[in-house]
């Protein structure tokens, strides 16, 4: 990868970090809380038949086709549930991999460099605010940040060659 494109990619991922963390949380919720249609619900919805007056009731004639219709509807519901989970996972997994990779590379930095990166991009603090928090000048924060970004770029560049 060209040096500028690696740096642009690293900066973009750092800028998108908070949005990606929110996206992961939302998609994880959808995966964990997604309500599949259960067989009991399917049976309940199919157990109603039409009475003589056209009004749905649980009393009346049940067609010979009702079990086949129920099985067909159950298969369709299962297929829809499967496709929905696959769609969520297709969006979820790449974002998780991207954030995990970024967090891993940041963890490989010196603790001061990692702190500066997180305070800058996760907490959205200015150099002067970061300096006050960690006891250094804004100019020193800027140097630490440049060094950290250069190291992140090297890691991204190296791994892009190996992939």
mmCIF file with all atom_site columns, N, CA and C in Angstrom, residues 60-113:
data_model
loop_
_atom_site.group_PDB
_atom_site.id
_atom_site.type_symbol
_atom_site.label_atom_id
_atom_site.label_alt_id
_atom_site.label_comp_id
_atom_site.label_asym_id
_atom_site.label_entity_id
_atom_site.label_seq_id
_atom_site.pdbx_PDB_ins_code
_atom_site.Cartn_x
_atom_site.Cartn_y
_atom_site.Cartn_z
_atom_site.occupancy
_atom_site.B_iso_or_equiv
_atom_site.pdbx_formal_charge
_atom_site.auth_seq_id
_atom_site.auth_comp_id
_atom_site.auth_asym_id
_atom_site.auth_atom_id
_atom_site.pdbx_PDB_model_num
ATOM 1   N N  . UNK A 1 60  ? -64.688 -25.112 14.198 1.00 0.00 ? 60  UNK A N  1
ATOM 2   C CA . UNK A 1 60  ? -65.127 -25.189 12.811 1.00 0.00 ? 60  UNK A CA 1
ATOM 3   C C  . UNK A 1 60  ? -64.338 -26.232 12.068 1.00 0.00 ? 60  UNK A C  1
ATOM 4   N N  . UNK A 1 61  ? -64.458 -26.193 10.783 1.00 0.00 ? 61  UNK A N  1
ATOM 5   C CA . UNK A 1 61  ? -63.822 -27.195 9.945  1.00 0.00 ? 61  UNK A CA 1
ATOM 6   C C  . UNK A 1 61  ? -62.349 -26.844 9.727  1.00 0.00 ? 61  UNK A C  1
ATOM 7   N N  . UNK A 1 62  ? -61.487 -27.829 9.892  1.00 0.00 ? 62  UNK A N  1
ATOM 8   C CA . UNK A 1 62  ? -60.068 -27.667 9.586  1.00 0.00 ? 62  UNK A CA 1
ATOM 9   C C  . UNK A 1 62  ? -59.794 -28.443 8.316  1.00 0.00 ? 62  UNK A C  1
ATOM 10  N N  . UNK A 1 63  ? -59.238 -27.779 7.359  1.00 0.00 ? 63  UNK A N  1
ATOM 11  C CA . UNK A 1 63  ? -58.969 -28.387 6.065  1.00 0.00 ? 63  UNK A CA 1
ATOM 12  C C  . UNK A 1 63  ? -57.873 -29.444 6.172  1.00 0.00 ? 63  UNK A C  1
ATOM 13  N N  . UNK A 1 64  ? -57.895 -30.398 5.244  1.00 0.00 ? 64  UNK A N  1
ATOM 14  C CA . UNK A 1 64  ? -56.830 -31.405 5.162  1.00 0.00 ? 64  UNK A CA 1
ATOM 15  C C  . UNK A 1 64  ? -55.499 -30.742 4.804  1.00 0.00 ? 64  UNK A C  1
ATOM 16  N N  . UNK A 1 65  ? -55.579 -29.579 4.207  1.00 0.00 ? 65  UNK A N  1
ATOM 17  C CA . UNK A 1 65  ? -54.375 -28.892 3.754  1.00 0.00 ? 65  UNK A CA 1
ATOM 18  C C  . UNK A 1 65  ? -53.695 -28.101 4.864  1.00 0.00 ? 65  UNK A C  1
ATOM 19  N N  . UNK A 1 66  ? -54.369 -27.912 5.994  1.00 0.00 ? 66  UNK A N  1
ATOM 20  C CA . UNK A 1 66  ? -53.840 -27.081 7.071  1.00 0.00 ? 66  UNK A CA 1
ATOM 21  C C  . UNK A 1 66  ? -52.445 -27.518 7.528  1.00 0.00 ? 66  UNK A C  1
ATOM 22  N N  . UNK A 1 67  ? -52.191 -28.820 7.759  1.00 0.00 ? 67  UNK A N  1
ATOM 23  C CA . UNK A 1 67  ? -50.832 -29.207 8.185  1.00 0.00 ? 67  UNK A CA 1
ATOM 24  C C  . UNK A 1 67  ? -49.778 -28.885 7.127  1.00 0.00 ? 67  UNK A C  1
ATOM 25  N N  . UNK A 1 68  ? -50.125 -29.060 5.850  1.00 0.00 ? 68  UNK A N  1
ATOM 26  C CA . UNK A 1 68  ? -49.172 -28.755 4.781  1.00 0.00 ? 68  UNK A CA 1
ATOM 27  C C  . UNK A 1 68  ? -48.906 -27.256 4.685  1.00 0.00 ? 68  UNK A C  1
ATOM 28  N N  . UNK A 1 69  ? -49.969 -26.498 4.858  1.00 0.00 ? 69  UNK A N  1
ATOM 29  C CA . UNK A 1 69  ? -49.818 -25.040 4.839  1.00 0.00 ? 69  UNK A CA 1
ATOM 30  C C  . UNK A 1 69  ? -48.945 -24.600 6.010  1.00 0.00 ? 69  UNK A C  1
ATOM 31  N N  . UNK A 1 70  ? -49.206 -25.185 7.178  1.00 0.00 ? 70  UNK A N  1
ATOM 32  C CA . UNK A 1 70  ? -48.417 -24.837 8.375  1.00 0.00 ? 70  UNK A CA 1
ATOM 33  C C  . UNK A 1 70  ? -46.951 -25.190 8.171  1.00 0.00 ? 70  UNK A C  1
ATOM 34  N N  . UNK A 1 71  ? -46.666 -26.375 7.637  1.00 0.00 ? 71  UNK A N  1
ATOM 35  C CA . UNK A 1 71  ? -45.276 -26.780 7.390  1.00 0.00 ? 71  UNK A CA 1
ATOM 36  C C  . UNK A 1 71  ? -44.602 -25.856 6.385  1.00 0.00 ? 71  UNK A C  1
ATOM 37  N N  . UNK A 1 72  ? -45.332 -25.496 5.329  1.00 0.00 ? 72  UNK A N  1
ATOM 38  C CA . UNK A 1 72  ? -44.782 -24.591 4.329  1.00 0.00 ? 72  UNK A CA 1
ATOM 39  C C  . UNK A 1 72  ? -44.485 -23.231 4.949  1.00 0.00 ? 72  UNK A C  1
ATOM 40  N N  . UNK A 1 73  ? -45.426 -22.730 5.742  1.00 0.00 ? 73  UNK A N  1
ATOM 41  C CA . UNK A 1 73  ? -45.233 -21.428 6.379  1.00 0.00 ? 73  UNK A CA 1
ATOM 42  C C  . UNK A 1 73  ? -44.075 -21.490 7.365  1.00 0.00 ? 73  UNK A C  1
ATOM 43  N N  . UNK A 1 74  ? -43.947 -22.582 8.091  1.00 0.00 ? 74  UNK A N  1
ATOM 44  C CA . UNK A 1 74  ? -42.849 -22.753 9.033  1.00 0.00 ? 74  UNK A CA 1
ATOM 45  C C  . UNK A 1 74  ? -41.512 -22.757 8.307  1.00 0.00 ? 74  UNK A C  1
ATOM 46  N N  . UNK A 1 75  ? -41.437 -23.451 7.182  1.00 0.00 ? 75  UNK A N  1
ATOM 47  C CA . UNK A 1 75  ? -40.206 -23.468 6.385  1.00 0.00 ? 75  UNK A CA 1
ATOM 48  C C  . UNK A 1 75  ? -39.868 -22.063 5.885  1.00 0.00 ? 75  UNK A C  1
ATOM 49  N N  . UNK A 1 76  ? -40.885 -21.332 5.437  1.00 0.00 ? 76  UNK A N  1
ATOM 50  C CA . UNK A 1 76  ? -40.652 -19.962 4.968  1.00 0.00 ? 76  UNK A CA 1
ATOM 51  C C  . UNK A 1 76  ? -40.175 -19.071 6.109  1.00 0.00 ? 76  UNK A C  1
ATOM 52  N N  . UNK A 1 77  ? -40.769 -19.234 7.293  1.00 0.00 ? 77  UNK A N  1
ATOM 53  C CA . UNK A 1 77  ? -40.361 -18.437 8.447  1.00 0.00 ? 77  UNK A CA 1
ATOM 54  C C  . UNK A 1 77  ? -38.928 -18.767 8.843  1.00 0.00 ? 77  UNK A C  1
ATOM 55  N N  . UNK A 1 78  ? -38.582 -20.062 8.830  1.00 0.00 ? 78  UNK A N  1
ATOM 56  C CA . UNK A 1 78  ? -37.210 -20.466 9.153  1.00 0.00 ? 78  UNK A CA 1
ATOM 57  C C  . UNK A 1 78  ? -36.218 -19.882 8.161  1.00 0.00 ? 78  UNK A C  1
ATOM 58  N N  . UNK A 1 79  ? -36.575 -19.906 6.894  1.00 0.00 ? 79  UNK A N  1
ATOM 59  C CA . UNK A 1 79  ? -35.695 -19.351 5.861  1.00 0.00 ? 79  UNK A CA 1
ATOM 60  C C  . UNK A 1 79  ? -35.520 -17.847 6.046  1.00 0.00 ? 79  UNK A C  1
ATOM 61  N N  . UNK A 1 80  ? -36.606 -17.161 6.342  1.00 0.00 ? 80  UNK A N  1
ATOM 62  C CA . UNK A 1 80  ? -36.521 -15.712 6.574  1.00 0.00 ? 80  UNK A CA 1
ATOM 63  C C  . UNK A 1 80  ? -35.665 -15.421 7.806  1.00 0.00 ? 80  UNK A C  1
ATOM 64  N N  . UNK A 1 81  ? -35.869 -16.174 8.878  1.00 0.00 ? 81  UNK A N  1
ATOM 65  C CA . UNK A 1 81  ? -35.060 -15.998 10.086 1.00 0.00 ? 81  UNK A CA 1
ATOM 66  C C  . UNK A 1 81  ? -33.575 -16.222 9.776  1.00 0.00 ? 81  UNK A C  1
ATOM 67  N N  . UNK A 1 82  ? -33.261 -17.260 9.007  1.00 0.00 ? 82  UNK A N  1
ATOM 68  C CA . UNK A 1 82  ? -31.877 -17.561 8.636  1.00 0.00 ? 82  UNK A CA 1
ATOM 69  C C  . UNK A 1 82  ? -31.264 -16.428 7.809  1.00 0.00 ? 82  UNK A C  1
ATOM 70  N N  . UNK A 1 83  ? -32.013 -15.972 6.801  1.00 0.00 ? 83  UNK A N  1
ATOM 71  C CA . UNK A 1 83  ? -31.509 -14.881 5.951  1.00 0.00 ? 83  UNK A CA 1
ATOM 72  C C  . UNK A 1 83  ? -31.276 -13.608 6.750  1.00 0.00 ? 83  UNK A C  1
ATOM 73  N N  . UNK A 1 84  ? -32.180 -13.315 7.674  1.00 0.00 ? 84  UNK A N  1
ATOM 74  C CA . UNK A 1 84  ? -32.042 -12.110 8.495  1.00 0.00 ? 84  UNK A CA 1
ATOM 75  C C  . UNK A 1 84  ? -30.780 -12.192 9.347  1.00 0.00 ? 84  UNK A C  1
ATOM 76  N N  . UNK A 1 85  ? -30.557 -13.338 9.991  1.00 0.00 ? 85  UNK A N  1
ATOM 77  C CA . UNK A 1 85  ? -29.337 -13.508 10.789 1.00 0.00 ? 85  UNK A CA 1
ATOM 78  C C  . UNK A 1 85  ? -28.097 -13.377 9.915  1.00 0.00 ? 85  UNK A C  1
ATOM 79  N N  . UNK A 1 86  ? -28.121 -13.970 8.735  1.00 0.00 ? 86  UNK A N  1
ATOM 80  C CA . UNK A 1 86  ? -26.976 -13.879 7.825  1.00 0.00 ? 86  UNK A CA 1
ATOM 81  C C  . UNK A 1 86  ? -26.707 -12.433 7.408  1.00 0.00 ? 86  UNK A C  1
ATOM 82  N N  . UNK A 1 87  ? -27.761 -11.681 7.146  1.00 0.00 ? 87  UNK A N  1
ATOM 83  C CA . UNK A 1 87  ? -27.594 -10.276 6.770  1.00 0.00 ? 87  UNK A CA 1
ATOM 84  C C  . UNK A 1 87  ? -26.968 -9.471  7.918  1.00 0.00 ? 87  UNK A C  1
ATOM 85  N N  . UNK A 1 88  ? -27.437 -9.725  9.132  1.00 0.00 ? 88  UNK A N  1
ATOM 86  C CA . UNK A 1 88  ? -26.881 -9.019  10.290 1.00 0.00 ? 88  UNK A CA 1
ATOM 87  C C  . UNK A 1 88  ? -25.417 -9.404  10.470 1.00 0.00 ? 88  UNK A C  1
ATOM 88  N N  . UNK A 1 89  ? -25.121 -10.698 10.382 1.00 0.00 ? 89  UNK A N  1
ATOM 89  C CA . UNK A 1 89  ? -23.734 -11.158 10.541 1.00 0.00 ? 89  UNK A CA 1
ATOM 90  C C  . UNK A 1 89  ? -22.827 -10.617 9.443  1.00 0.00 ? 89  UNK A C  1
ATOM 91  N N  . UNK A 1 90  ? -23.341 -10.522 8.226  1.00 0.00 ? 90  UNK A N  1
ATOM 92  C CA . UNK A 1 90  ? -22.544 -10.004 7.114  1.00 0.00 ? 90  UNK A CA 1
ATOM 93  C C  . UNK A 1 90  ? -22.137 -8.552  7.353  1.00 0.00 ? 90  UNK A C  1
ATOM 94  N N  . UNK A 1 91  ? -22.962 -7.824  8.065  1.00 0.00 ? 91  UNK A N  1
ATOM 95  C CA . UNK A 1 91  ? -22.628 -6.435  8.403  1.00 0.00 ? 91  UNK A CA 1
ATOM 96  C C  . UNK A 1 91  ? -21.792 -6.377  9.679  1.00 0.00 ? 91  UNK A C  1
ATOM 97  N N  . UNK A 1 92  ? -22.083 -7.246  10.623 1.00 0.00 ? 92  UNK A N  1
ATOM 98  C CA . UNK A 1 92  ? -21.458 -7.241  11.947 1.00 0.00 ? 92  UNK A CA 1
ATOM 99  C C  . UNK A 1 92  ? -19.981 -7.679  11.920 1.00 0.00 ? 92  UNK A C  1
ATOM 100 N N  . UNK A 1 93  ? -19.698 -8.815  11.301 1.00 0.00 ? 93  UNK A N  1
ATOM 101 C CA . UNK A 1 93  ? -18.355 -9.394  11.377 1.00 0.00 ? 93  UNK A CA 1
ATOM 102 C C  . UNK A 1 93  ? -17.249 -8.510  10.805 1.00 0.00 ? 93  UNK A C  1
ATOM 103 N N  . UNK A 1 94  ? -17.430 -7.896  9.638  1.00 0.00 ? 94  UNK A N  1
ATOM 104 C CA . UNK A 1 94  ? -16.353 -7.040  9.127  1.00 0.00 ? 94  UNK A CA 1
ATOM 105 C C  . UNK A 1 94  ? -16.051 -5.845  10.045 1.00 0.00 ? 94  UNK A C  1
ATOM 106 N N  . UNK A 1 95  ? -17.076 -5.282  10.654 1.00 0.00 ? 95  UNK A N  1
ATOM 107 C CA . UNK A 1 95  ? -16.866 -4.140  11.553 1.00 0.00 ? 95  UNK A CA 1
ATOM 108 C C  . UNK A 1 95  ? -16.131 -4.598  12.811 1.00 0.00 ? 95  UNK A C  1
ATOM 109 N N  . UNK A 1 96  ? -16.529 -5.757  13.342 1.00 0.00 ? 96  UNK A N  1
ATOM 110 C CA . UNK A 1 96  ? -15.847 -6.298  14.526 1.00 0.00 ? 96  UNK A CA 1
ATOM 111 C C  . UNK A 1 96  ? -14.380 -6.558  14.214 1.00 0.00 ? 96  UNK A C  1
ATOM 112 N N  . UNK A 1 97  ? -14.113 -7.159  13.071 1.00 0.00 ? 97  UNK A N  1
ATOM 113 C CA . UNK A 1 97  ? -12.718 -7.445  12.688 1.00 0.00 ? 97  UNK A CA 1
ATOM 114 C C  . UNK A 1 97  ? -11.906 -6.152  12.558 1.00 0.00 ? 97  UNK A C  1
ATOM 115 N N  . UNK A 1 98  ? -12.503 -5.151  11.952 1.00 0.00 ? 98  UNK A N  1
ATOM 116 C CA . UNK A 1 98  ? -11.808 -3.878  11.763 1.00 0.00 ? 98  UNK A CA 1
ATOM 117 C C  . UNK A 1 98  ? -11.480 -3.231  13.106 1.00 0.00 ? 98  UNK A C  1
ATOM 118 N N  . UNK A 1 99  ? -12.455 -3.185  14.005 1.00 0.00 ? 99  UNK A N  1
ATOM 119 C CA . UNK A 1 99  ? -12.248 -2.563  15.322 1.00 0.00 ? 99  UNK A CA 1
ATOM 120 C C  . UNK A 1 99  ? -11.274 -3.393  16.157 1.00 0.00 ? 99  UNK A C  1
ATOM 121 N N  . UNK A 1 100 ? -11.412 -4.713  16.122 1.00 0.00 ? 100 UNK A N  1
ATOM 122 C CA . UNK A 1 100 ? -10.489 -5.573  16.873 1.00 0.00 ? 100 UNK A CA 1
ATOM 123 C C  . UNK A 1 100 ? -9.051  -5.390  16.403 1.00 0.00 ? 100 UNK A C  1
ATOM 124 N N  . UNK A 1 101 ? -8.876  -5.308  15.096 1.00 0.00 ? 101 UNK A N  1
ATOM 125 C CA . UNK A 1 101 ? -7.530  -5.110  14.530 1.00 0.00 ? 101 UNK A CA 1
ATOM 126 C C  . UNK A 1 101 ? -6.958  -3.782  15.004 1.00 0.00 ? 101 UNK A C  1
ATOM 127 N N  . UNK A 1 102 ? -7.751  -2.732  14.906 1.00 0.00 ? 102 UNK A N  1
ATOM 128 C CA . UNK A 1 102 ? -7.294  -1.411  15.333 1.00 0.00 ? 102 UNK A CA 1
ATOM 129 C C  . UNK A 1 102 ? -6.947  -1.411  16.822 1.00 0.00 ? 102 UNK A C  1
ATOM 130 N N  . UNK A 1 103 ? -7.831  -1.968  17.646 1.00 0.00 ? 103 UNK A N  1
ATOM 131 C CA . UNK A 1 103 ? -7.573  -2.008  19.085 1.00 0.00 ? 103 UNK A CA 1
ATOM 132 C C  . UNK A 1 103 ? -6.335  -2.841  19.408 1.00 0.00 ? 103 UNK A C  1
ATOM 133 N N  . UNK A 1 104 ? -6.129  -3.926  18.676 1.00 0.00 ? 104 UNK A N  1
ATOM 134 C CA . UNK A 1 104 ? -4.937  -4.746  18.909 1.00 0.00 ? 104 UNK A CA 1
ATOM 135 C C  . UNK A 1 104 ? -3.670  -3.959  18.585 1.00 0.00 ? 104 UNK A C  1
ATOM 136 N N  . UNK A 1 105 ? -3.667  -3.283  17.462 1.00 0.00 ? 105 UNK A N  1
ATOM 137 C CA . UNK A 1 105 ? -2.475  -2.504  17.089 1.00 0.00 ? 105 UNK A CA 1
ATOM 138 C C  . UNK A 1 105 ? -2.220  -1.385  18.090 1.00 0.00 ? 105 UNK A C  1
ATOM 139 N N  . UNK A 1 106 ? -3.283  -0.741  18.550 1.00 0.00 ? 106 UNK A N  1
ATOM 140 C CA . UNK A 1 106 ? -3.105  0.314   19.565 1.00 0.00 ? 106 UNK A CA 1
ATOM 141 C C  . UNK A 1 106 ? -2.526  -0.286  20.843 1.00 0.00 ? 106 UNK A C  1
ATOM 142 N N  . UNK A 1 107 ? -2.940  -1.495  21.182 1.00 0.00 ? 107 UNK A N  1
ATOM 143 C CA . UNK A 1 107 ? -2.425  -2.144  22.398 1.00 0.00 ? 107 UNK A CA 1
ATOM 144 C C  . UNK A 1 107 ? -0.938  -2.460  22.285 1.00 0.00 ? 107 UNK A C  1
ATOM 145 N N  . UNK A 1 108 ? -0.418  -2.520  21.077 1.00 0.00 ? 108 UNK A N  1
ATOM 146 C CA . UNK A 1 108 ? 1.007   -2.783  20.872 1.00 0.00 ? 108 UNK A CA 1
ATOM 147 C C  . UNK A 1 108 ? 1.866   -1.528  21.030 1.00 0.00 ? 108 UNK A C  1
ATOM 148 N N  . UNK A 1 109 ? 1.238   -0.370  21.080 1.00 0.00 ? 109 UNK A N  1
ATOM 149 C CA . UNK A 1 109 ? 1.961   0.889   21.273 1.00 0.00 ? 109 UNK A CA 1
ATOM 150 C C  . UNK A 1 109 ? 2.396   1.015   22.731 1.00 0.00 ? 109 UNK A C  1
ATOM 151 N N  . UNK A 1 110 ? 3.346   1.923   22.958 1.00 0.00 ? 110 UNK A N  1
ATOM 152 C CA . UNK A 1 110 ? 3.703   2.263   24.336 1.00 0.00 ? 110 UNK A CA 1
ATOM 153 C C  . UNK A 1 110 ? 2.451   2.818   25.015 1.00 0.00 ? 110 UNK A C  1
ATOM 154 N N  . UNK A 1 111 ? 2.372   2.657   26.327 1.00 0.00 ? 111 UNK A N  1
ATOM 155 C CA . UNK A 1 111 ? 1.145   3.043   27.038 1.00 0.00 ? 111 UNK A CA 1
ATOM 156 C C  . UNK A 1 111 ? 0.811   4.521   26.849 1.00 0.00 ? 111 UNK A C  1
ATOM 157 N N  . UNK A 1 112 ? 1.812   5.376   26.847 1.00 0.00 ? 112 UNK A N  1
ATOM 158 C CA . UNK A 1 112 ? 1.567   6.814   26.660 1.00 0.00 ? 112 UNK A CA 1
ATOM 159 C C  . UNK A 1 112 ? 1.029   7.095   25.258 1.00 0.00 ? 112 UNK A C  1
ATOM 160 N N  . UNK A 1 113 ? 1.582   6.416   24.268 1.00 0.00 ? 113 UNK A N  1
ATOM 161 C CA . UNK A 1 113 ? 1.118   6.590   22.888 1.00 0.00 ? 113 UNK A CA 1
ATOM 162 C C  . UNK A 1 113 ? -0.318  6.088   22.733 1.00 0.00 ? 113 UNK A C  1
#
